[in-house]
Coordinates of C-alpha atoms in Angstrom, one line a residue:
M1 CA 90.4 65.9 76.5
D2 CA 93.7 67.2 77.8
V3 CA 93.4 69.8 81.0
R4 CA 97.4 71.3 80.1
R5 CA 96.1 71.9 76.5
L6 CA 92.6 72.7 77.5
R7 CA 94.8 75.7 79.5
L8 CA 97.4 76.8 76.4
L9 CA 94.2 77.4 74.9
R10 CA 93.1 79.4 77.3
E11 CA 96.1 80.9 77.7
L12 CA 96.6 81.7 74.1
A13 CA 92.8 83.9 74.5
D14 CA 94.5 85.5 77.2
R15 CA 97.6 87.1 75.7
G16 CA 97.2 86.6 72.0
T17 CA 100.1 85.0 70.6
V18 CA 101.6 81.7 70.6
T19 CA 105.1 84.0 71.4
A20 CA 103.7 85.6 74.6
V21 CA 102.2 82.1 75.5
A22 CA 105.5 80.3 75.3
K23 CA 107.2 82.9 76.9
A24 CA 105.1 82.9 80.1
L25 CA 104.9 79.5 80.1
S26 CA 108.7 79.1 79.5
Y27 CA 107.6 76.6 76.3
T28 CA 108.9 76.9 72.7
P29 CA 106.5 78.4 70.3
S30 CA 106.9 74.9 68.4
A31 CA 105.5 73.0 71.4
V32 CA 102.7 75.2 72.0
S33 CA 102.0 75.1 68.3
Q34 CA 102.0 71.0 68.2
Q35 CA 99.4 71.0 71.7
I36 CA 97.2 73.4 70.4
R37 CA 97.0 71.1 67.3
A38 CA 96.6 67.6 69.6
L39 CA 93.6 69.3 71.3
Q40 CA 92.4 70.4 68.2
T41 CA 92.6 66.3 66.8
E42 CA 91.4 65.2 70.2
V43 CA 87.9 67.5 69.9
G44 CA 88.0 67.4 65.8
V45 CA 87.1 70.4 65.4
Q46 CA 89.3 73.9 63.8
L47 CA 90.3 75.7 67.0
T48 CA 92.6 78.0 65.2
E49 CA 93.3 79.9 62.0
P50 CA 96.6 81.3 60.5
A51 CA 96.5 85.2 61.1
G52 CA 99.9 86.6 59.4
R53 CA 102.3 84.6 60.9
G54 CA 100.9 84.1 63.8
L55 CA 97.4 82.0 65.3
R56 CA 94.2 83.3 66.2
L57 CA 91.2 81.5 67.2
T58 CA 87.9 80.5 65.7
D59 CA 84.9 80.9 66.6
A60 CA 84.8 76.8 67.9
G61 CA 87.9 78.1 69.5
W62 CA 86.7 81.0 71.4
A63 CA 83.8 78.5 72.5
L64 CA 85.9 76.3 74.0
A65 CA 88.2 78.4 75.7
A66 CA 85.2 79.8 77.7
R67 CA 84.6 75.8 78.6
A68 CA 88.2 75.5 79.1
D69 CA 87.5 78.4 82.0
E70 CA 84.5 76.0 83.5
V71 CA 86.7 73.0 83.6
L72 CA 90.1 75.0 84.8
A73 CA 87.6 75.9 87.8
A74 CA 86.7 72.8 88.6
V75 CA 90.2 71.3 88.5
D76 CA 91.0 74.9 91.2
R77 CA 87.7 73.7 93.1
A78 CA 89.7 70.3 93.5
E79 CA 92.9 71.9 94.9
A80 CA 91.1 74.3 97.3
E81 CA 89.0 71.0 98.3
L82 CA 92.4 69.0 99.5
D83 CA 93.7 72.6 100.8
S84 CA 90.2 72.8 103.0
Y85 CA 91.4 69.8 104.9
R86 CA 94.2 71.6 106.8
S87 CA 93.2 73.5 109.4
T88 CA 95.6 76.5 108.2
P89 CA 95.8 78.2 105.2
R90 CA 99.3 78.0 103.6
G91 CA 101.2 78.4 100.7
V92 CA 102.3 81.8 98.2
V93 CA 99.3 83.9 96.9
R94 CA 100.7 86.1 93.9
V95 CA 99.1 89.9 94.2
A96 CA 99.7 92.2 91.1
I97 CA 99.0 95.8 92.1
F98 CA 99.1 99.0 90.1
P99 CA 101.4 101.3 91.8
S100 CA 99.4 103.8 93.6
G101 CA 97.2 101.6 94.8
A102 CA 99.9 99.1 96.4
F103 CA 101.1 103.1 97.7
L104 CA 97.1 102.8 99.3
L105 CA 96.5 99.7 100.1
L106 CA 100.1 97.1 100.5
P107 CA 101.6 98.3 104.0
G108 CA 97.7 97.6 105.4
L109 CA 97.3 94.6 103.9
L110 CA 101.3 93.3 104.9
R111 CA 100.3 94.7 108.2
R112 CA 96.7 92.2 108.2
M113 CA 98.6 89.4 106.9
G114 CA 100.8 88.9 109.6
E115 CA 97.8 87.3 111.2
H116 CA 98.3 84.3 108.7
P117 CA 102.3 83.6 109.0
K118 CA 102.1 80.3 107.0
V119 CA 100.5 82.5 104.0
R120 CA 103.1 84.2 101.7
L121 CA 102.3 87.4 99.9
E122 CA 104.6 87.5 96.6
C123 CA 103.5 91.2 95.6
R124 CA 104.2 93.3 92.0
D125 CA 102.9 96.5 91.6
V126 CA 102.3 96.3 87.6
D127 CA 101.1 99.9 85.6
M128 CA 98.5 98.1 83.9
T129 CA 95.8 99.4 82.0
P130 CA 92.3 97.6 81.8
P131 CA 92.7 95.4 78.9
E132 CA 96.2 94.4 80.3
V133 CA 94.0 92.7 83.4
P134 CA 92.8 89.6 82.0
G135 CA 96.6 88.2 81.0
L136 CA 97.8 89.5 84.0
T137 CA 95.1 86.8 85.9
A138 CA 97.3 84.0 83.8
D139 CA 100.4 85.1 86.3
F140 CA 99.1 86.2 89.9
D141 CA 96.1 84.6 92.2
L142 CA 94.9 88.4 92.4
V143 CA 95.0 91.4 90.4
V144 CA 94.2 95.0 92.0
T145 CA 93.4 97.0 89.2
H146 CA 91.6 100.2 88.9
R147 CA 89.4 101.5 86.2
D148 CA 87.4 105.0 86.2
D149 CA 84.0 105.4 86.3
Q150 CA 82.5 105.2 82.7
A151 CA 84.8 102.8 81.9
P152 CA 83.3 98.9 81.3
P153 CA 83.1 96.7 83.8
F154 CA 85.6 93.6 83.5
D155 CA 83.9 90.5 82.5
G156 CA 82.4 88.9 84.9
E157 CA 81.6 85.7 82.7
R158 CA 85.0 84.6 82.9
M159 CA 86.5 86.0 85.6
A160 CA 86.0 86.9 89.3
I161 CA 85.2 90.6 90.3
T162 CA 85.7 91.6 94.3
P163 CA 85.1 96.0 94.1
L164 CA 87.4 97.1 97.0
L165 CA 86.2 100.7 97.3
R166 CA 85.2 103.7 95.0
E167 CA 88.0 106.9 95.2
P168 CA 87.3 110.5 93.9
L169 CA 89.7 112.2 91.9
D170 CA 89.7 115.8 92.7
V171 CA 92.1 118.5 91.2
A172 CA 95.5 119.4 92.7
L173 CA 96.1 122.8 92.4
P174 CA 99.2 124.9 94.2
V175 CA 98.8 125.7 97.3
G176 CA 99.3 129.4 96.5
H177 CA 96.6 129.0 93.1
P178 CA 93.6 131.4 92.9
L179 CA 91.3 128.3 93.0
A180 CA 92.2 126.8 96.0
G181 CA 90.7 129.3 97.8
K182 CA 87.3 127.6 96.6
E183 CA 85.2 124.8 98.0
R184 CA 84.5 123.5 94.7
V185 CA 86.4 124.1 91.2
E186 CA 83.7 124.5 88.0
P187 CA 85.5 122.4 84.8
S188 CA 85.5 125.6 82.9
E189 CA 87.4 127.6 85.7
L190 CA 90.1 125.3 84.2
V191 CA 89.9 126.2 80.8
G192 CA 93.7 127.3 79.8
E193 CA 95.7 126.0 82.6
P194 CA 98.9 123.3 81.9
W195 CA 97.7 119.9 83.3
L196 CA 100.0 116.5 84.6
S197 CA 98.0 114.0 83.6
V198 CA 99.2 109.9 82.5
D199 CA 100.1 107.6 79.4
L200 CA 96.7 107.3 77.2
G201 CA 94.8 104.8 78.1
F202 CA 94.8 104.9 82.2
P203 CA 92.1 105.4 84.4
V204 CA 93.3 109.2 84.8
D205 CA 93.5 110.4 81.7
D206 CA 90.3 109.1 80.3
V207 CA 88.6 111.2 82.9
L208 CA 90.4 114.5 81.7
R209 CA 89.1 114.0 78.7
S210 CA 85.7 113.9 80.0
L211 CA 86.3 117.1 81.4
A212 CA 86.5 118.0 77.5
V213 CA 83.4 117.0 76.5
R214 CA 81.9 119.2 79.2
T215 CA 83.8 122.2 78.5
G216 CA 84.3 122.0 74.4
V217 CA 88.1 122.5 75.1
R218 CA 91.0 119.9 74.8
P219 CA 93.3 120.2 78.7
K220 CA 96.1 121.2 77.4
V221 CA 98.7 118.3 78.6
V222 CA 102.4 119.6 79.2
Q223 CA 103.7 116.6 80.9
R224 CA 102.7 112.8 81.5
I225 CA 103.6 111.1 84.0
N226 CA 102.5 107.9 85.9
D227 CA 103.7 108.1 89.0
F228 CA 101.5 109.9 91.8
R229 CA 104.5 111.1 93.5
V230 CA 105.7 113.0 90.5
T231 CA 102.7 114.7 90.1
E232 CA 102.2 115.9 93.6
V233 CA 106.1 117.2 93.7
L234 CA 105.2 119.1 90.0
V235 CA 101.9 120.3 91.3
A236 CA 103.3 121.7 94.0
D237 CA 106.2 123.8 91.9
G238 CA 104.0 125.2 90.0
H239 CA 104.2 123.1 87.1
G240 CA 100.6 122.7 85.9
V241 CA 98.0 120.8 87.7
A242 CA 96.4 117.3 87.7
L243 CA 93.3 114.5 88.7
L244 CA 95.2 112.6 92.6
P245 CA 93.1 110.5 93.9
R246 CA 92.2 112.0 97.2
Y247 CA 92.6 109.2 99.7
S248 CA 96.7 109.2 98.6
A249 CA 97.6 112.3 97.8
N250 CA 99.5 114.2 100.4
L251 CA 97.4 117.4 101.2
S252 CA 100.9 118.9 103.0
T253 CA 102.0 120.1 99.5
V254 CA 99.2 120.3 97.5
A255 CA 95.2 122.0 97.6
L256 CA 92.7 118.9 96.5
R257 CA 89.1 120.6 95.2
P258 CA 86.6 118.7 94.1
L259 CA 85.0 118.8 90.3
S260 CA 81.2 120.4 90.7
G261 CA 79.4 118.7 88.3
V262 CA 81.4 116.1 86.9
R263 CA 81.3 112.4 88.5
A264 CA 85.2 111.9 88.5
G265 CA 86.8 108.7 90.3
R266 CA 88.6 105.6 90.0
N267 CA 87.0 101.8 90.8
I268 CA 89.3 99.9 92.7
E269 CA 88.7 96.0 92.5
V270 CA 90.1 92.7 92.7
V271 CA 89.9 90.8 89.1
S272 CA 91.5 86.7 89.9
R273 CA 90.3 83.3 87.6
R274 CA 86.9 81.6 88.7
G275 CA 88.4 79.2 91.6
A276 CA 91.2 80.8 92.4
T277 CA 90.1 82.8 95.5
E278 CA 88.4 79.0 96.9
R279 CA 92.1 78.3 97.8
P280 CA 91.7 79.0 101.1
A281 CA 95.8 81.5 101.3
V282 CA 94.1 82.9 98.1
Q283 CA 90.8 83.5 100.2
V284 CA 92.4 85.0 103.2
A285 CA 94.7 87.2 101.1
L286 CA 91.2 89.1 99.7
D287 CA 89.1 89.4 102.6
A288 CA 92.3 91.2 104.1
L289 CA 91.9 93.4 101.0
I290 CA 88.9 93.9 101.9
A291 CA 89.2 94.9 105.2
E292 CA 91.7 97.5 104.0
A293 CA 89.9 99.3 101.6
S294 CA 87.0 99.4 104.0
S295 CA 89.5 100.8 106.6
I296 CA 90.4 103.3 104.0
A297 CA 87.0 104.2 102.5
E298 CA 85.5 104.8 106.4

């Protein structure tokens, strides 16, 4: 089997459509379809079937895509072994990181990577939801992402998962708010408060929905803002309350109080393709991320 065609099949499994694969890899959709058909001829099994105007993987296609990960990981290991002959890690490491994670981790990460002048980080902030993470591993060596405590873990069979830290989510209140004088806030005390949340599907909003289960009252969300810096300003100015990550918030502008009886937090993790971290430069960057996260959580 042609390794390049296996890679296209895996990309189709990750990205969902031939058009998305073609756009990501600078192919034409017809070229992608042609290579998938050639792979089907090689293996003698139907790997795709029509789905509307596009294609979807058959059961055999999904099975081969899963095995393709093993083959491609072996190729990555072979490339990593060649890299290991060099005494110093070198090359470009592509990192995707969610915005508030970048605020928390990126300055220290770049400072630590100054010890490895032959490794260059290319970092991009990506406002990602958990379902988007597998597709991002096709474009980036390391994807720094987050999910709430109740969210299912990422697929460890197909991807490598490295936990960094758990960051509690606290209630952010205007400094003069009556609840700001308390050590902890009961969920029932927040009923009726106007809430500032994030877009649907992002971890913080998932935690907010769990409050509805606890209190029996759906929180009244008045604004949806993904930038926590903006949310802080709005809270400080009295436009509502919010859930904000404890290590990232500016305590000079808002009062942060833990929720009583509710496990509210986000798990920050690094997700990568299996075999990707065996390249020395990628491993160095991952080690720096782990060290920086450990220093924050102390």
